[in-house]
mmCIF file of C-alpha atoms in Angstrom:
data_model
loop_
_atom_site.group_PDB
_atom_site.id
_atom_site.type_symbol
_atom_site.label_atom_id
_atom_site.label_comp_id
_atom_site.label_asym_id
_atom_site.label_seq_id
_atom_site.Cartn_x
_atom_site.Cartn_y
_atom_site.Cartn_z
ATOM 1 C CA MET X 24 2.956 -46.615 -15.760
ATOM 2 C CA THR X 25 4.185 -46.881 -19.339
ATOM 3 C CA GLN X 26 6.821 -44.580 -20.918
ATOM 4 C CA SER X 27 4.280 -43.615 -23.698
ATOM 5 C CA ALA X 28 1.900 -42.291 -21.024
ATOM 6 C CA LEU X 29 4.622 -39.920 -19.758
ATOM 7 C CA LEU X 30 6.331 -38.832 -22.907
ATOM 8 C CA THR X 31 4.218 -36.501 -25.003
ATOM 9 C CA PRO X 32 5.153 -34.175 -27.893
ATOM 10 C CA HIS X 33 3.656 -31.215 -26.045
ATOM 11 C CA ASN X 34 5.979 -31.588 -23.168
ATOM 12 C CA ALA X 35 8.811 -31.754 -25.683
ATOM 13 C CA ASN X 36 7.659 -28.500 -27.194
ATOM 14 C CA ILE X 37 7.435 -26.814 -23.867
ATOM 15 C CA ARG X 38 10.967 -28.024 -22.922
ATOM 16 C CA ALA X 39 12.404 -26.552 -26.071
ATOM 17 C CA GLN X 40 11.476 -23.045 -24.912
ATOM 18 C CA PHE X 41 13.968 -23.182 -22.065
ATOM 19 C CA PRO X 42 17.480 -22.381 -23.346
ATOM 20 C CA VAL X 43 19.202 -23.339 -20.005
ATOM 21 C CA LEU X 44 18.102 -26.962 -20.224
ATOM 22 C CA LYS X 45 20.234 -27.477 -23.269
ATOM 23 C CA GLN X 46 23.547 -27.195 -21.351
ATOM 24 C CA MET X 47 26.030 -29.863 -20.272
ATOM 25 C CA LEU X 48 27.546 -30.063 -16.760
ATOM 26 C CA ASP X 49 30.837 -31.944 -16.421
ATOM 27 C CA GLY X 50 29.896 -34.056 -19.448
ATOM 28 C CA TYR X 51 26.430 -34.732 -18.334
ATOM 29 C CA PRO X 52 23.209 -33.038 -19.676
ATOM 30 C CA LEU X 53 21.635 -30.842 -17.032
ATOM 31 C CA CYS X 54 18.847 -32.610 -15.146
ATOM 32 C CA TYR X 55 17.162 -29.751 -13.274
ATOM 33 C CA LEU X 56 15.005 -30.875 -10.299
ATOM 34 C CA ASP X 57 15.170 -27.695 -8.164
ATOM 35 C CA THR X 58 12.204 -25.845 -9.637
ATOM 36 C CA ALA X 59 10.648 -25.292 -6.193
ATOM 37 C CA ALA X 60 13.677 -23.131 -5.302
ATOM 38 C CA THR X 61 13.520 -21.255 -8.603
ATOM 39 C CA SER X 62 12.126 -22.121 -11.943
ATOM 40 C CA GLN X 63 13.946 -21.855 -15.268
ATOM 41 C CA LYS X 64 12.818 -19.069 -17.696
ATOM 42 C CA PRO X 65 11.205 -19.623 -21.190
ATOM 43 C CA GLN X 66 12.506 -17.661 -24.068
ATOM 44 C CA ILE X 67 9.336 -15.361 -24.090
ATOM 45 C CA VAL X 68 10.417 -14.047 -20.698
ATOM 46 C CA LEU X 69 14.033 -13.430 -21.650
ATOM 47 C CA ASP X 70 12.826 -11.761 -24.877
ATOM 48 C CA ALA X 71 10.334 -9.421 -23.106
ATOM 49 C CA MET X 72 13.002 -8.175 -20.646
ATOM 50 C CA ALA X 73 15.470 -7.666 -23.402
ATOM 51 C CA GLN X 74 12.912 -5.823 -25.473
ATOM 52 C CA TYR X 75 12.212 -3.446 -22.611
ATOM 53 C CA TYR X 76 15.908 -2.711 -21.978
ATOM 54 C CA ALA X 77 16.747 -2.341 -25.657
ATOM 55 C CA ASN X 78 13.938 -0.173 -26.673
ATOM 56 C CA ASP X 79 11.837 1.152 -23.859
ATOM 57 C CA ASN X 80 14.110 1.724 -20.901
ATOM 58 C CA ALA X 81 12.576 4.496 -18.823
ATOM 59 C CA ASN X 82 10.933 5.012 -15.536
ATOM 60 C CA VAL X 83 7.228 4.556 -15.295
ATOM 61 C CA HIS X 84 4.408 7.001 -14.523
ATOM 62 C CA ARG X 85 6.619 10.079 -14.281
ATOM 63 C CA ALA X 86 7.784 11.310 -17.611
ATOM 64 C CA ALA X 87 6.090 12.843 -20.669
ATOM 65 C CA HIS X 88 8.330 11.289 -23.299
ATOM 66 C CA GLN X 89 7.498 8.258 -25.454
ATOM 67 C CA LEU X 90 9.852 5.761 -23.799
ATOM 68 C CA SER X 91 8.152 6.381 -20.492
ATOM 69 C CA ALA X 92 4.759 6.142 -22.006
ATOM 70 C CA ARG X 93 5.565 2.755 -23.560
ATOM 71 C CA ALA X 94 7.253 1.461 -20.351
ATOM 72 C CA THR X 95 4.263 2.542 -18.213
ATOM 73 C CA LEU X 96 1.784 0.926 -20.631
ATOM 74 C CA SER X 97 3.636 -2.338 -20.520
ATOM 75 C CA TYR X 98 4.127 -2.230 -16.744
ATOM 76 C CA GLU X 99 0.393 -1.475 -16.054
ATOM 77 C CA ASN X 100 -0.779 -4.066 -18.633
ATOM 78 C CA VAL X 101 0.729 -6.693 -16.413
ATOM 79 C CA ARG X 102 -1.395 -5.563 -13.473
ATOM 80 C CA ASP X 103 -4.421 -6.120 -15.774
ATOM 81 C CA GLN X 104 -3.048 -9.504 -16.675
ATOM 82 C CA LEU X 105 -2.781 -10.338 -13.082
ATOM 83 C CA GLN X 106 -6.238 -9.284 -12.276
ATOM 84 C CA HIS X 107 -7.567 -11.776 -14.828
ATOM 85 C CA PHE X 108 -5.005 -14.457 -13.864
ATOM 86 C CA LEU X 109 -6.093 -14.356 -10.287
ATOM 87 C CA LYS X 110 -9.825 -13.567 -10.981
ATOM 88 C CA ALA X 111 -9.511 -10.536 -8.804
ATOM 89 C CA LYS X 112 -12.327 -8.020 -8.706
ATOM 90 C CA ARG X 113 -10.290 -4.879 -9.163
ATOM 91 C CA ARG X 114 -6.889 -4.117 -10.732
ATOM 92 C CA GLU X 115 -6.086 -1.900 -7.693
ATOM 93 C CA GLU X 116 -5.996 -5.203 -5.682
ATOM 94 C CA ILE X 117 -2.664 -6.168 -7.414
ATOM 95 C CA ILE X 118 0.422 -4.789 -5.713
ATOM 96 C CA PHE X 119 3.861 -5.332 -7.241
ATOM 97 C CA THR X 120 6.689 -6.238 -4.696
ATOM 98 C CA HIS X 121 10.157 -7.822 -4.915
ATOM 99 C CA GLY X 122 8.897 -11.265 -3.925
ATOM 100 C CA THR X 123 6.741 -13.327 -1.563
ATOM 101 C CA THR X 124 9.007 -12.349 1.397
ATOM 102 C CA GLU X 125 8.441 -8.621 0.809
ATOM 103 C CA SER X 126 4.685 -9.161 0.212
ATOM 104 C CA ILE X 127 4.271 -10.837 3.610
ATOM 105 C CA ASN X 128 6.429 -8.250 5.348
ATOM 106 C CA LEU X 129 4.344 -5.531 3.731
ATOM 107 C CA VAL X 130 1.193 -7.067 5.238
ATOM 108 C CA ALA X 131 2.684 -7.758 8.583
ATOM 109 C CA PHE X 132 3.961 -4.301 9.001
ATOM 110 C CA GLY X 133 0.857 -2.771 7.608
ATOM 111 C CA LEU X 134 -1.400 -4.515 10.198
ATOM 112 C CA THR X 135 0.734 -3.284 13.244
ATOM 113 C CA ALA X 136 -1.852 -0.692 14.253
ATOM 114 C CA GLN X 137 -4.742 -3.187 14.105
ATOM 115 C CA LEU X 138 -3.303 -5.481 16.773
ATOM 116 C CA THR X 139 -2.990 -5.232 20.444
ATOM 117 C CA ALA X 140 -1.316 -7.305 23.256
ATOM 118 C CA GLY X 141 -2.740 -10.741 23.645
ATOM 119 C CA ASP X 142 -4.029 -11.019 20.022
ATOM 120 C CA VAL X 143 -3.451 -14.437 18.569
ATOM 121 C CA ILE X 144 -1.672 -15.122 15.216
ATOM 122 C CA LEU X 145 -2.013 -18.631 13.873
ATOM 123 C CA ILE X 146 0.809 -19.916 11.563
ATOM 124 C CA ASP X 147 0.908 -23.101 9.517
ATOM 125 C CA SER X 148 3.588 -25.357 11.066
ATOM 126 C CA ALA X 149 4.868 -26.280 7.633
ATOM 127 C CA ALA X 150 5.406 -22.618 6.677
ATOM 128 C CA HIS X 151 8.360 -21.154 4.942
ATOM 129 C CA HIS X 152 10.436 -18.877 7.168
ATOM 130 C CA ALA X 153 9.051 -15.958 5.161
ATOM 131 C CA ASN X 154 5.607 -16.736 6.430
ATOM 132 C CA ILE X 155 6.879 -17.121 10.069
ATOM 133 C CA VAL X 156 9.366 -14.414 10.817
ATOM 134 C CA PRO X 157 7.390 -11.278 9.756
ATOM 135 C CA TRP X 158 4.521 -12.414 11.970
ATOM 136 C CA GLN X 159 7.087 -12.965 14.961
ATOM 137 C CA GLU X 160 8.283 -9.437 14.307
ATOM 138 C CA LEU X 161 4.653 -8.201 14.299
ATOM 139 C CA ALA X 162 4.153 -10.061 17.675
ATOM 140 C CA LYS X 163 7.136 -8.322 19.165
ATOM 141 C CA ARG X 164 5.858 -4.880 18.107
ATOM 142 C CA THR X 165 2.316 -5.486 19.458
ATOM 143 C CA GLY X 166 2.524 -8.100 22.126
ATOM 144 C CA ALA X 167 0.488 -10.506 20.015
ATOM 145 C CA VAL X 168 0.946 -14.243 20.605
ATOM 146 C CA ILE X 169 2.121 -16.703 17.939
ATOM 147 C CA LYS X 170 0.486 -20.176 17.916
ATOM 148 C CA PRO X 171 1.603 -22.784 15.365
ATOM 149 C CA ILE X 172 -1.155 -24.889 13.766
ATOM 150 C CA PRO X 173 0.047 -28.522 14.345
ATOM 151 C CA LEU X 174 0.468 -31.172 11.585
ATOM 152 C CA ASP X 175 -0.993 -34.625 11.958
ATOM 153 C CA LYS X 176 1.106 -37.831 11.847
ATOM 154 C CA HIS X 177 0.978 -37.794 8.011
ATOM 155 C CA CYS X 178 2.540 -34.256 7.857
ATOM 156 C CA ARG X 179 -0.802 -32.743 6.809
ATOM 157 C CA LEU X 180 -2.281 -29.759 8.738
ATOM 158 C CA ASP X 181 -4.352 -31.101 11.515
ATOM 159 C CA ILE X 182 -7.892 -29.753 10.872
ATOM 160 C CA ASP X 183 -9.207 -30.754 14.404
ATOM 161 C CA ALA X 184 -6.352 -28.933 16.045
ATOM 162 C CA TYR X 185 -6.901 -25.932 13.667
ATOM 163 C CA GLN X 186 -10.500 -25.720 14.651
ATOM 164 C CA ALA X 187 -9.578 -25.855 18.313
ATOM 165 C CA LEU X 188 -7.191 -22.951 17.854
ATOM 166 C CA LEU X 189 -9.772 -20.943 15.906
ATOM 167 C CA ALA X 190 -11.898 -20.994 19.075
ATOM 168 C CA LEU X 191 -9.249 -18.525 20.397
ATOM 169 C CA LYS X 192 -10.698 -15.939 17.952
ATOM 170 C CA PRO X 193 -7.154 -15.292 16.275
ATOM 171 C CA LYS X 194 -6.693 -11.887 14.636
ATOM 172 C CA ILE X 195 -4.532 -13.329 11.812
ATOM 173 C CA VAL X 196 -4.280 -16.701 10.216
ATOM 174 C CA ALA X 197 -1.278 -17.263 7.946
ATOM 175 C CA LEU X 198 -1.334 -20.436 5.761
ATOM 176 C CA CYS X 199 0.610 -21.949 2.902
ATOM 177 C CA HIS X 200 -1.189 -23.288 -0.103
ATOM 178 C CA VAL X 201 1.452 -25.862 -1.053
ATOM 179 C CA SER X 202 4.403 -26.840 1.333
ATOM 180 C CA ASN X 203 7.640 -25.786 -0.293
ATOM 181 C CA ALA X 204 9.400 -28.582 1.578
ATOM 182 C CA LEU X 205 6.975 -31.470 1.176
ATOM 183 C CA GLY X 206 4.630 -30.524 -1.601
ATOM 184 C CA THR X 207 1.525 -31.169 0.488
ATOM 185 C CA VAL X 208 -1.518 -29.241 -0.567
ATOM 186 C CA ASN X 209 -3.724 -27.497 1.968
ATOM 187 C CA PRO X 210 -7.472 -27.186 1.460
ATOM 188 C CA VAL X 211 -7.060 -23.398 1.587
ATOM 189 C CA ALA X 212 -10.668 -22.497 0.680
ATOM 190 C CA GLN X 213 -11.933 -24.613 3.563
ATOM 191 C CA LEU X 214 -9.303 -23.289 5.968
ATOM 192 C CA VAL X 215 -9.976 -19.640 4.947
ATOM 193 C CA GLN X 216 -13.697 -20.023 5.431
ATOM 194 C CA LEU X 217 -13.257 -21.499 8.862
ATOM 195 C CA ALA X 218 -10.896 -18.508 9.874
ATOM 196 C CA LYS X 219 -13.158 -15.845 8.453
ATOM 197 C CA ALA X 220 -16.086 -17.336 10.451
ATOM 198 C CA GLN X 221 -14.054 -16.410 13.568
ATOM 199 C CA GLY X 222 -13.269 -12.945 12.280
ATOM 200 C CA ALA X 223 -9.644 -13.562 11.366
ATOM 201 C CA ILE X 224 -7.580 -11.810 8.563
ATOM 202 C CA THR X 225 -6.259 -14.483 6.313
ATOM 203 C CA LEU X 226 -3.054 -14.654 4.239
ATOM 204 C CA VAL X 227 -2.147 -17.468 1.971
ATOM 205 C CA ASP X 228 1.475 -18.037 0.692
ATOM 206 C CA GLY X 229 0.947 -19.242 -2.837
ATOM 207 C CA ALA X 230 4.648 -19.303 -3.891
ATOM 208 C CA GLN X 231 4.578 -23.043 -4.556
ATOM 209 C CA ALA X 232 1.089 -23.184 -5.994
ATOM 210 C CA VAL X 233 1.119 -20.454 -8.656
ATOM 211 C CA ALA X 234 3.024 -22.401 -11.309
ATOM 212 C CA HIS X 235 1.048 -25.608 -10.936
ATOM 213 C CA LEU X 236 -2.646 -24.650 -10.232
ATOM 214 C CA THR X 237 -5.258 -22.426 -11.702
ATOM 215 C CA LEU X 238 -6.035 -19.772 -9.100
ATOM 216 C CA ASP X 239 -9.314 -18.044 -8.261
ATOM 217 C CA MET X 240 -9.366 -15.485 -5.496
ATOM 218 C CA THR X 241 -13.155 -15.541 -5.361
ATOM 219 C CA ASP X 242 -13.022 -19.326 -4.653
ATOM 220 C CA ILE X 243 -10.199 -19.061 -2.085
ATOM 221 C CA ASP X 244 -11.706 -15.840 -0.629
ATOM 222 C CA CYS X 245 -8.596 -14.958 1.473
ATOM 223 C CA ASP X 246 -7.821 -11.424 2.364
ATOM 224 C CA PHE X 247 -4.218 -11.689 1.030
ATOM 225 C CA TYR X 248 -2.480 -13.966 -1.435
ATOM 226 C CA VAL X 249 1.210 -13.726 -2.128
ATOM 227 C CA PHE X 250 3.730 -15.275 -4.611
ATOM 228 C CA SER X 251 7.039 -14.609 -6.473
ATOM 229 C CA GLY X 252 7.732 -14.382 -10.154
ATOM 230 C CA HIS X 253 10.827 -16.519 -10.092
ATOM 231 C CA LYS X 254 8.847 -19.704 -9.047
ATOM 232 C CA MET X 255 6.399 -19.280 -12.039
ATOM 233 C CA TYR X 256 8.907 -19.167 -14.869
ATOM 234 C CA GLY X 257 9.324 -15.436 -14.422
ATOM 235 C CA PRO X 258 12.293 -13.252 -13.238
ATOM 236 C CA THR X 259 13.772 -13.015 -9.812
ATOM 237 C CA GLY X 260 13.180 -9.774 -7.930
ATOM 238 C CA VAL X 261 9.521 -9.413 -8.550
ATOM 239 C CA GLY X 262 6.481 -10.658 -6.530
ATOM 240 C CA VAL X 263 2.772 -10.005 -6.163
ATOM 241 C CA LEU X 264 0.557 -9.157 -3.276
ATOM 242 C CA TYR X 265 -3.122 -9.632 -3.915
ATOM 243 C CA GLY X 266 -5.430 -8.175 -1.368
ATOM 244 C CA ARG X 267 -9.094 -7.580 -0.989
ATOM 245 C CA PHE X 268 -9.460 -3.827 -1.652
ATOM 246 C CA ASP X 269 -10.925 -2.850 1.649
ATOM 247 C CA VAL X 270 -8.386 -4.837 3.713
ATOM 248 C CA LEU X 271 -5.445 -3.808 1.417
ATOM 249 C CA ASP X 272 -6.531 -0.236 1.590
ATOM 250 C CA SER X 273 -6.386 -0.320 5.454
ATOM 251 C CA LEU X 274 -2.634 -1.218 5.470
ATOM 252 C CA ALA X 275 -0.066 1.327 6.612
ATOM 253 C CA PRO X 276 2.665 1.529 4.006
ATOM 254 C CA LEU X 277 5.894 -0.357 4.771
ATOM 255 C CA LEU X 278 7.942 2.079 2.477
ATOM 256 C CA THR X 279 7.297 5.709 1.955
ATOM 257 C CA GLY X 280 8.415 8.195 -0.683
ATOM 258 C CA GLY X 281 8.442 8.479 -4.478
ATOM 259 C CA GLU X 282 5.407 7.205 -6.487
ATOM 260 C CA MET X 283 3.127 6.537 -3.404
ATOM 261 C CA ILE X 284 2.978 10.189 -2.552
ATOM 262 C CA LYS X 285 -0.045 12.383 -3.453
ATOM 263 C CA ARG X 286 1.117 15.656 -1.779
ATOM 264 C CA VAL X 287 4.262 16.595 0.311
ATOM 265 C CA SER X 288 5.018 19.569 2.379
ATOM 266 C CA PHE X 289 7.336 19.986 5.440
ATOM 267 C CA GLU X 290 4.355 20.064 7.520
ATOM 268 C CA VAL X 291 2.404 17.032 6.253
ATOM 269 C CA THR X 292 2.441 14.300 3.696
ATOM 270 C CA GLU X 293 -0.563 12.852 1.964
ATOM 271 C CA PHE X 294 -0.410 9.367 0.572
ATOM 272 C CA GLY X 295 -1.810 8.473 -2.771
ATOM 273 C CA SER X 296 -4.460 5.804 -3.447
ATOM 274 C CA LEU X 297 -4.042 2.084 -4.280
ATOM 275 C CA PRO X 298 -2.118 0.653 -5.903
ATOM 276 C CA ASN X 299 0.520 3.412 -5.802
ATOM 277 C CA ARG X 300 0.191 3.877 -2.003
ATOM 278 C CA LEU X 301 1.942 0.538 -1.476
ATOM 279 C CA GLU X 302 4.502 0.785 -4.383
ATOM 280 C CA ALA X 303 7.067 3.265 -3.212
ATOM 281 C CA GLY X 304 10.051 4.149 -5.245
ATOM 282 C CA THR X 305 11.183 2.903 -8.691
ATOM 283 C CA PRO X 306 9.507 -0.503 -9.139
ATOM 284 C CA PRO X 307 11.281 -3.599 -10.774
ATOM 285 C CA ILE X 308 10.048 -2.602 -14.186
ATOM 286 C CA ALA X 309 11.862 -5.051 -16.450
ATOM 287 C CA GLU X 310 10.949 -7.929 -13.992
ATOM 288 C CA VAL X 311 7.278 -6.996 -13.978
ATOM 289 C CA ILE X 312 7.279 -6.960 -17.786
ATOM 290 C CA GLY X 313 9.040 -10.356 -17.668
ATOM 291 C CA LEU X 314 6.457 -11.540 -15.198
ATOM 292 C CA GLY X 315 3.752 -10.522 -17.667
ATOM 293 C CA ALA X 316 5.510 -12.781 -20.299
ATOM 294 C CA ALA X 317 5.490 -15.678 -17.666
ATOM 295 C CA ILE X 318 1.848 -15.256 -17.181
ATOM 296 C CA THR X 319 1.267 -15.428 -20.946
ATOM 297 C CA PHE X 320 3.353 -18.519 -21.042
ATOM 298 C CA LEU X 321 1.456 -20.181 -18.243
ATOM 299 C CA GLN X 322 -1.947 -19.240 -19.687
ATOM 300 C CA THR X 323 -0.804 -20.820 -23.002
ATOM 301 C CA GLU X 324 0.958 -23.910 -21.781
ATOM 302 C CA LEU X 325 -0.404 -24.895 -18.348
ATOM 303 C CA THR X 326 -3.469 -26.739 -19.751
ATOM 304 C CA PRO X 327 -5.364 -29.335 -17.810
ATOM 305 C CA GLN X 328 -3.493 -32.026 -19.726
ATOM 306 C CA VAL X 329 -0.196 -30.555 -18.728
ATOM 307 C CA GLN X 330 -1.397 -30.332 -15.076
ATOM 308 C CA ALA X 331 -2.362 -34.013 -15.153
ATOM 309 C CA TYR X 332 1.008 -34.848 -16.740
ATOM 310 C CA GLU X 333 2.787 -33.064 -13.820
ATOM 311 C CA ALA X 334 0.810 -35.086 -11.332
ATOM 312 C CA GLU X 335 1.486 -38.276 -13.110
ATOM 313 C CA LEU X 336 5.095 -37.475 -13.324
ATOM 314 C CA LEU X 337 5.388 -36.703 -9.578
ATOM 315 C CA ASN X 338 3.673 -39.935 -8.633
ATOM 316 C CA TYR X 339 6.096 -41.740 -10.928
ATOM 317 C CA LEU X 340 9.011 -40.102 -9.079
ATOM 318 C CA GLN X 341 7.646 -41.161 -5.775
ATOM 319 C CA CYS X 342 7.099 -44.777 -6.951
ATOM 320 C CA GLN X 343 10.579 -44.926 -8.394
ATOM 321 C CA LEU X 344 12.126 -43.675 -5.206
ATOM 322 C CA ARG X 345 10.234 -46.261 -3.110
ATOM 323 C CA ALA X 346 11.349 -48.968 -5.492
ATOM 324 C CA LEU X 347 14.963 -48.066 -5.037
ATOM 325 C CA GLY X 348 14.992 -49.009 -1.344
ATOM 326 C CA GLU X 349 16.823 -47.364 1.501
ATOM 327 C CA VAL X 350 15.028 -44.133 0.695
ATOM 328 C CA HIS X 351 12.910 -42.330 3.279
ATOM 329 C CA LEU X 352 10.024 -40.209 1.831
ATOM 330 C CA TYR X 353 8.333 -37.449 3.866
ATOM 331 C CA GLY X 354 4.701 -36.394 3.488
ATOM 332 C CA ALA X 355 4.461 -38.046 0.041
ATOM 333 C CA PHE X 356 0.852 -38.306 -1.140
ATOM 334 C CA ASP X 357 -0.951 -38.656 -4.468
ATOM 335 C CA ASP X 358 -2.235 -35.105 -4.387
ATOM 336 C CA ASN X 359 1.208 -33.537 -3.661
ATOM 337 C CA ILE X 360 2.325 -30.884 -6.067
ATOM 338 C CA GLY X 361 5.736 -30.360 -7.437
ATOM 339 C CA VAL X 362 7.977 -31.699 -4.632
ATOM 340 C CA VAL X 363 9.367 -34.935 -3.246
ATOM 341 C CA ALA X 364 11.310 -34.685 0.020
ATOM 342 C CA PHE X 365 13.666 -37.705 0.794
ATOM 343 C CA ASN X 366 16.715 -38.933 2.467
ATOM 344 C CA LEU X 367 18.982 -41.811 1.421
ATOM 345 C CA ALA X 368 19.109 -44.153 4.502
ATOM 346 C CA ASP X 369 21.028 -42.282 7.272
ATOM 347 C CA GLU X 370 23.472 -40.525 4.788
ATOM 348 C CA HIS X 371 23.842 -36.736 5.113
ATOM 349 C CA HIS X 372 21.600 -34.940 2.565
ATOM 350 C CA GLN X 373 24.512 -32.555 1.572
ATOM 351 C CA ASP X 374 26.658 -35.610 0.640
ATOM 352 C CA VAL X 375 23.887 -37.014 -1.465
ATOM 353 C CA GLY X 376 23.326 -33.644 -3.201
ATOM 354 C CA ILE X 377 26.985 -33.161 -4.084
ATOM 355 C CA LEU X 378 27.387 -36.692 -5.493
ATOM 356 C CA LEU X 379 24.193 -36.091 -7.648
ATOM 357 C CA ASP X 380 25.566 -32.798 -8.857
ATOM 358 C CA GLN X 381 28.705 -34.555 -10.076
ATOM 359 C CA GLN X 382 26.274 -36.405 -12.431
ATOM 360 C CA GLY X 383 24.493 -33.324 -13.677
ATOM 361 C CA ILE X 384 21.615 -33.720 -11.397
ATOM 362 C CA ALA X 385 20.374 -30.514 -9.549
ATOM 363 C CA VAL X 386 18.404 -31.076 -6.349
ATOM 364 C CA ARG X 387 18.046 -29.023 -3.139
ATOM 365 C CA CYS X 388 19.497 -30.074 0.106
ATOM 366 C CA GLY X 389 18.943 -28.565 3.564
ATOM 367 C CA HIS X 390 16.110 -27.326 5.783
ATOM 368 C CA HIS X 391 14.462 -25.565 2.801
ATOM 369 C CA CYS X 392 13.682 -22.523 4.986
ATOM 370 C CA ALA X 393 11.402 -24.696 7.029
ATOM 371 C CA MET X 394 13.323 -25.339 10.196
ATOM 372 C CA PRO X 395 10.247 -25.767 12.433
ATOM 373 C CA LEU X 396 8.916 -28.394 10.008
ATOM 374 C CA MET X 397 12.311 -30.170 10.023
ATOM 375 C CA GLN X 398 12.273 -30.171 13.868
ATOM 376 C CA SER X 399 8.734 -31.738 13.897
ATOM 377 C CA LEU X 400 10.057 -34.448 11.601
ATOM 378 C CA ASN X 401 13.219 -34.944 13.820
ATOM 379 C CA LEU X 402 15.400 -34.002 10.822
ATOM 380 C CA LYS X 403 18.366 -31.746 10.387
ATOM 381 C CA GLY X 404 17.491 -31.554 6.724
ATOM 382 C CA CYS X 405 16.656 -33.608 3.672
ATOM 383 C CA CYS X 406 17.048 -33.719 -0.100
ATOM 384 C CA ARG X 407 14.250 -32.271 -2.228
ATOM 385 C CA ALA X 408 13.540 -33.109 -5.870
ATOM 386 C CA SER X 409 11.111 -30.786 -7.497
ATOM 387 C CA ILE X 410 9.621 -30.739 -10.999
ATOM 388 C CA GLY X 411 8.277 -28.134 -13.318
ATOM 389 C CA ILE X 412 6.410 -27.826 -16.585
ATOM 390 C CA TYR X 413 9.460 -28.750 -18.483
ATOM 391 C CA THR X 414 10.408 -31.913 -16.458
ATOM 392 C CA ASP X 415 9.974 -35.227 -18.404
ATOM 393 C CA LYS X 416 10.308 -38.881 -17.622
ATOM 394 C CA ASP X 417 13.900 -38.992 -18.862
ATOM 395 C CA ASP X 418 14.747 -36.463 -16.126
ATOM 396 C CA ILE X 419 13.260 -38.728 -13.488
ATOM 397 C CA ASP X 420 14.990 -41.858 -14.853
ATOM 398 C CA ARG X 421 18.361 -40.244 -15.015
ATOM 399 C CA PHE X 422 17.843 -38.971 -11.407
ATOM 400 C CA ILE X 423 16.958 -42.492 -10.157
ATOM 401 C CA THR X 424 19.870 -43.933 -11.982
ATOM 402 C CA ALA X 425 22.217 -41.419 -10.458
ATOM 403 C CA LEU X 426 20.789 -41.859 -6.954
ATOM 404 C CA ALA X 427 21.155 -45.688 -7.291
ATOM 405 C CA SER X 428 24.912 -45.180 -8.060
ATOM 406 C CA VAL X 429 25.124 -42.829 -4.978
ATOM 407 C CA LYS X 430 23.450 -45.610 -2.958
ATOM 408 C CA ASP X 431 25.941 -48.224 -4.165
ATOM 409 C CA LEU X 432 28.781 -45.825 -3.244
ATOM 410 C CA LEU X 433 27.621 -44.845 0.227
ATOM 411 C CA LEU X 434 25.770 -47.948 1.468
#
């Protein structure tokens, strides 16, 4: 792979939109390879949030004055953006939350009345804790049974084992679109189709997919799809729950009060209709507006050429790590997205991460909120280098040079 193939003016133009990447750390230029944990924010997102706070700061839906009207218009415009971004059928199928974790908790709580003792819940073995624990709590409340979907020897979801578990007629199937720890991509449209044939309600965690892939809810056809703003170049503290209208409308609200109310008396309360019924209280208004700017950014910049560039760059990273020697890669495939998980020989991942940080290299070290996956790999943890739309070949080369120096120091 040649350098000219990886360095494009378009990538340089994208990179220039992220102010944080211009800083120095201990004399080294920042090399940010932790996008899977949280992405950096382009100037358009920062400006949108500053504009709201400087000029339109007011609560939404509730006041008659102009500031509130402008804030409400900006807030609800993002719901329309998301409908088109996800190719959802109705704007009411878009619920704003505070992140992927809250979105999954909202669904898991909302389904409580629909489960009984002995019902089966299938969970992807590579799932993030946020797509495990809420289902465990649901099982505690209802007597349902959790069954993990095994991975094969290549760290991919085992389709044969999955089909065998589907014979149990599970009530819920919870999947991840892209593994946050390994970057492996699940064939979610196929998996959802198989689950729905058995009558299961399906939820897909798209937190690691949304910044890299073009999404189509009609194609995936899941009941619920969830993600966070901060992993798609938007703000922290905001997330999205997409749900098919009829299934979404059947959920009991997790939170009550405020905007979700239609009528209240001391004798009875009547909840409003979607989407308000699942958005209690003052929402993260500035963050939703920032999310709208992030969607605009992605729709402008995440072209098929940029997606191909990201794939090429990730493969280059995998190749360079293999060439370095004494590096163990986990679940690394040509179709992975965004992430490479690795360890340096038998060295502790935290030691490696700290030594890289001293050279301005930011990677993630630990169990990546995927302890069951780490246990299946017989690991206490690992390092994770993750790329984004702003990552370039120079970042990868600097990282490999730094890791080589760590290798020379420790081995």
